[in-house]
Short mmCIF file of N, CA and C in Angstrom, two decimals:
data_model
loop_
_atom_site.label_atom_id
_atom_site.label_comp_id
_atom_site.label_asym_id
_atom_site.label_seq_id
_atom_site.Cartn_x
_atom_site.Cartn_y
_atom_site.Cartn_z
N MET A 1097 206.16 161.31 -131.03
CA MET A 1097 205.13 160.34 -131.31
C MET A 1097 204.06 160.95 -132.23
N ARG A 1098 203.75 162.19 -131.99
CA ARG A 1098 202.71 162.83 -132.80
C ARG A 1098 203.15 163.05 -134.24
N ARG A 1099 204.43 163.16 -134.46
CA ARG A 1099 204.92 163.34 -135.83
C ARG A 1099 204.84 162.05 -136.63
N ARG A 1100 204.99 160.91 -135.97
CA ARG A 1100 205.00 159.62 -136.67
C ARG A 1100 203.62 158.99 -136.78
N VAL A 1101 202.75 159.24 -135.80
CA VAL A 1101 201.42 158.62 -135.79
C VAL A 1101 200.39 159.71 -136.07
N PRO A 1102 199.53 159.51 -137.06
CA PRO A 1102 198.50 160.51 -137.37
C PRO A 1102 197.52 160.71 -136.20
N LEU A 1103 196.94 161.88 -136.16
CA LEU A 1103 196.05 162.25 -135.06
C LEU A 1103 194.80 161.38 -135.00
N ASP A 1104 194.24 160.97 -136.14
CA ASP A 1104 193.03 160.15 -136.12
C ASP A 1104 193.28 158.77 -135.51
N ILE A 1105 194.47 158.22 -135.68
CA ILE A 1105 194.80 156.93 -135.06
C ILE A 1105 194.95 157.11 -133.55
N LEU A 1106 195.57 158.20 -133.14
CA LEU A 1106 195.69 158.47 -131.71
C LEU A 1106 194.33 158.62 -131.06
N LYS A 1107 193.39 159.28 -131.72
CA LYS A 1107 192.04 159.45 -131.17
C LYS A 1107 191.34 158.11 -131.00
N GLU A 1108 191.51 157.21 -131.96
CA GLU A 1108 190.91 155.88 -131.85
C GLU A 1108 191.48 155.14 -130.63
N GLN A 1109 192.78 155.26 -130.43
CA GLN A 1109 193.40 154.58 -129.29
C GLN A 1109 192.94 155.18 -127.96
N HIS A 1110 192.70 156.48 -127.95
CA HIS A 1110 192.20 157.12 -126.73
C HIS A 1110 190.79 156.63 -126.40
N GLU A 1111 189.96 156.43 -127.41
CA GLU A 1111 188.61 155.92 -127.17
C GLU A 1111 188.65 154.51 -126.62
N VAL A 1112 189.50 153.67 -127.17
CA VAL A 1112 189.63 152.30 -126.68
C VAL A 1112 190.16 152.30 -125.25
N ALA A 1113 191.14 153.12 -125.00
CA ALA A 1113 191.70 153.20 -123.65
C ALA A 1113 190.65 153.69 -122.65
N GLY A 1114 189.83 154.63 -123.04
CA GLY A 1114 188.78 155.13 -122.15
C GLY A 1114 187.78 154.06 -121.80
N ILE A 1115 187.39 153.28 -122.77
CA ILE A 1115 186.45 152.18 -122.51
C ILE A 1115 187.11 151.14 -121.61
N SER A 1116 188.36 150.84 -121.87
CA SER A 1116 189.08 149.87 -121.05
C SER A 1116 189.17 150.33 -119.60
N TYR A 1117 189.48 151.61 -119.40
CA TYR A 1117 189.55 152.14 -118.04
C TYR A 1117 188.19 152.09 -117.35
N ALA A 1118 187.13 152.32 -118.08
CA ALA A 1118 185.79 152.26 -117.49
C ALA A 1118 185.45 150.84 -117.04
N VAL A 1119 185.79 149.86 -117.86
CA VAL A 1119 185.52 148.46 -117.49
C VAL A 1119 186.36 148.05 -116.29
N ILE A 1120 187.64 148.40 -116.31
CA ILE A 1120 188.51 148.06 -115.19
C ILE A 1120 188.04 148.76 -113.91
N GLY A 1121 187.63 150.00 -114.02
CA GLY A 1121 187.10 150.72 -112.87
C GLY A 1121 185.84 150.09 -112.32
N GLY A 1122 184.97 149.60 -113.20
CA GLY A 1122 183.75 148.92 -112.75
C GLY A 1122 184.07 147.64 -112.00
N PHE A 1123 185.00 146.85 -112.54
CA PHE A 1123 185.40 145.62 -111.85
C PHE A 1123 186.04 145.93 -110.50
N TYR A 1124 186.84 146.97 -110.45
CA TYR A 1124 187.48 147.36 -109.20
C TYR A 1124 186.43 147.78 -108.17
N GLY A 1125 185.41 148.49 -108.59
CA GLY A 1125 184.35 148.89 -107.67
C GLY A 1125 183.60 147.69 -107.12
N VAL A 1126 183.31 146.71 -107.97
CA VAL A 1126 182.63 145.50 -107.50
C VAL A 1126 183.51 144.73 -106.53
N LEU A 1127 184.79 144.59 -106.85
CA LEU A 1127 185.73 143.90 -105.98
C LEU A 1127 185.84 144.61 -104.63
N LEU A 1128 185.92 145.91 -104.65
CA LEU A 1128 185.99 146.69 -103.42
C LEU A 1128 184.74 146.51 -102.57
N ALA A 1129 183.59 146.44 -103.20
CA ALA A 1129 182.34 146.21 -102.46
C ALA A 1129 182.35 144.83 -101.80
N PHE A 1130 182.83 143.81 -102.50
CA PHE A 1130 182.91 142.48 -101.89
C PHE A 1130 183.86 142.47 -100.69
N VAL A 1131 184.98 143.13 -100.80
CA VAL A 1131 185.93 143.19 -99.69
C VAL A 1131 185.31 143.92 -98.50
N LEU A 1132 184.60 144.99 -98.76
CA LEU A 1132 183.95 145.74 -97.70
C LEU A 1132 182.90 144.90 -96.99
N VAL A 1133 182.09 144.18 -97.73
CA VAL A 1133 181.06 143.34 -97.12
C VAL A 1133 181.69 142.21 -96.30
N ALA A 1134 182.74 141.59 -96.82
CA ALA A 1134 183.41 140.51 -96.09
C ALA A 1134 184.03 141.03 -94.79
N SER A 1135 184.64 142.19 -94.84
CA SER A 1135 185.24 142.78 -93.63
C SER A 1135 184.17 143.12 -92.60
N TRP A 1136 183.07 143.66 -93.07
CA TRP A 1136 181.99 144.01 -92.15
C TRP A 1136 181.40 142.77 -91.49
N GLU A 1137 181.26 141.69 -92.25
CA GLU A 1137 180.73 140.45 -91.68
C GLU A 1137 181.68 139.89 -90.62
N ARG A 1138 182.98 139.95 -90.86
CA ARG A 1138 183.95 139.48 -89.85
C ARG A 1138 183.88 140.36 -88.60
N PHE A 1139 183.72 141.66 -88.77
CA PHE A 1139 183.60 142.55 -87.63
C PHE A 1139 182.36 142.21 -86.81
N GLU A 1140 181.26 141.99 -87.47
CA GLU A 1140 180.02 141.65 -86.77
C GLU A 1140 180.14 140.31 -86.04
N ARG A 1141 180.80 139.33 -86.65
CA ARG A 1141 180.99 138.02 -86.03
C ARG A 1141 181.87 138.16 -84.79
N ALA A 1142 182.92 138.97 -84.85
CA ALA A 1142 183.80 139.20 -83.70
C ALA A 1142 183.04 139.90 -82.58
N ARG A 1143 182.20 140.87 -82.95
CA ARG A 1143 181.40 141.56 -81.93
C ARG A 1143 180.44 140.61 -81.24
N ALA A 1144 179.80 139.72 -82.02
CA ALA A 1144 178.86 138.76 -81.43
C ALA A 1144 179.59 137.80 -80.50
N ASN A 1145 180.78 137.35 -80.89
CA ASN A 1145 181.56 136.46 -80.02
C ASN A 1145 181.95 137.17 -78.72
N THR A 1146 182.34 138.43 -78.83
CA THR A 1146 182.71 139.19 -77.64
C THR A 1146 181.52 139.36 -76.71
N ASP A 1147 180.36 139.65 -77.26
CA ASP A 1147 179.15 139.77 -76.44
C ASP A 1147 178.82 138.46 -75.74
N ALA A 1148 178.92 137.35 -76.46
CA ALA A 1148 178.60 136.04 -75.87
C ALA A 1148 179.58 135.70 -74.75
N GLU A 1149 180.86 135.97 -74.94
CA GLU A 1149 181.85 135.69 -73.90
C GLU A 1149 181.64 136.57 -72.68
N ALA A 1150 181.34 137.84 -72.89
CA ALA A 1150 181.09 138.75 -71.77
C ALA A 1150 179.85 138.31 -70.98
N ASN A 1151 178.82 137.88 -71.68
CA ASN A 1151 177.62 137.40 -70.99
C ASN A 1151 177.91 136.13 -70.21
N ALA A 1152 178.74 135.24 -70.77
CA ALA A 1152 179.09 134.00 -70.07
C ALA A 1152 179.87 134.29 -68.79
N VAL A 1153 180.80 135.23 -68.84
CA VAL A 1153 181.57 135.59 -67.64
C VAL A 1153 180.65 136.22 -66.60
N GLY A 1154 179.73 137.08 -67.04
CA GLY A 1154 178.77 137.68 -66.10
C GLY A 1154 177.89 136.64 -65.44
N ASP A 1155 177.44 135.66 -66.21
CA ASP A 1155 176.62 134.58 -65.64
C ASP A 1155 177.42 133.78 -64.61
N LEU A 1156 178.66 133.45 -64.92
CA LEU A 1156 179.50 132.72 -63.97
C LEU A 1156 179.72 133.52 -62.70
N TYR A 1157 179.93 134.81 -62.86
CA TYR A 1157 180.16 135.66 -61.69
C TYR A 1157 178.94 135.66 -60.77
N ARG A 1158 177.76 135.78 -61.35
CA ARG A 1158 176.55 135.79 -60.53
C ARG A 1158 176.27 134.43 -59.91
N GLN A 1159 176.55 133.35 -60.63
CA GLN A 1159 176.28 132.01 -60.11
C GLN A 1159 177.32 131.58 -59.08
N ALA A 1160 178.49 132.17 -59.10
CA ALA A 1160 179.54 131.82 -58.14
C ALA A 1160 179.14 132.18 -56.72
N ALA A 1161 178.23 133.11 -56.57
CA ALA A 1161 177.79 133.50 -55.22
C ALA A 1161 177.11 132.34 -54.51
N GLY A 1162 176.55 131.39 -55.24
CA GLY A 1162 175.85 130.26 -54.62
C GLY A 1162 176.74 129.09 -54.28
N LEU A 1163 178.02 129.16 -54.59
CA LEU A 1163 178.93 128.06 -54.28
C LEU A 1163 179.32 128.09 -52.80
N PRO A 1164 179.50 126.91 -52.20
CA PRO A 1164 179.78 126.87 -50.76
C PRO A 1164 181.23 127.25 -50.42
N GLY A 1165 181.41 127.70 -49.20
CA GLY A 1165 182.74 127.97 -48.65
C GLY A 1165 183.47 129.09 -49.39
N GLU A 1166 184.77 128.90 -49.50
CA GLU A 1166 185.62 129.90 -50.13
C GLU A 1166 185.65 129.77 -51.65
N THR A 1167 184.98 128.75 -52.17
CA THR A 1167 184.99 128.54 -53.62
C THR A 1167 184.33 129.71 -54.36
N GLY A 1168 183.17 130.14 -53.89
CA GLY A 1168 182.43 131.22 -54.54
C GLY A 1168 183.20 132.53 -54.58
N PRO A 1169 183.65 133.05 -53.40
CA PRO A 1169 184.41 134.31 -53.43
C PRO A 1169 185.73 134.20 -54.22
N SER A 1170 186.38 133.04 -54.13
CA SER A 1170 187.63 132.85 -54.88
C SER A 1170 187.37 132.90 -56.39
N LEU A 1171 186.32 132.24 -56.82
CA LEU A 1171 185.98 132.24 -58.25
C LEU A 1171 185.57 133.63 -58.71
N ARG A 1172 184.81 134.34 -57.87
CA ARG A 1172 184.41 135.71 -58.24
C ARG A 1172 185.64 136.62 -58.35
N GLN A 1173 186.61 136.41 -57.45
CA GLN A 1173 187.84 137.22 -57.50
C GLN A 1173 188.60 136.92 -58.80
N ASP A 1174 188.66 135.65 -59.20
CA ASP A 1174 189.36 135.28 -60.44
C ASP A 1174 188.65 135.83 -61.67
N LEU A 1175 187.32 135.83 -61.63
CA LEU A 1175 186.59 136.33 -62.78
C LEU A 1175 186.72 137.84 -62.88
#
């Protein structure tokens, strides 16, 4: 390739390729940041849902003590 294409033309192509790689790398970095933020938001939403469900089960467990007869202990055992 070097015998058929002069060195100055190859240097021009290397400069263009370098700029192209820099632009593509910048876009890739921005895309990666968006994916990271979206994943983190889903993780936080899942954690909040888990906390809310755990609190709801704890509330039911404590309130089951006030139910009459065998209903309260049975419900507490199930929870």
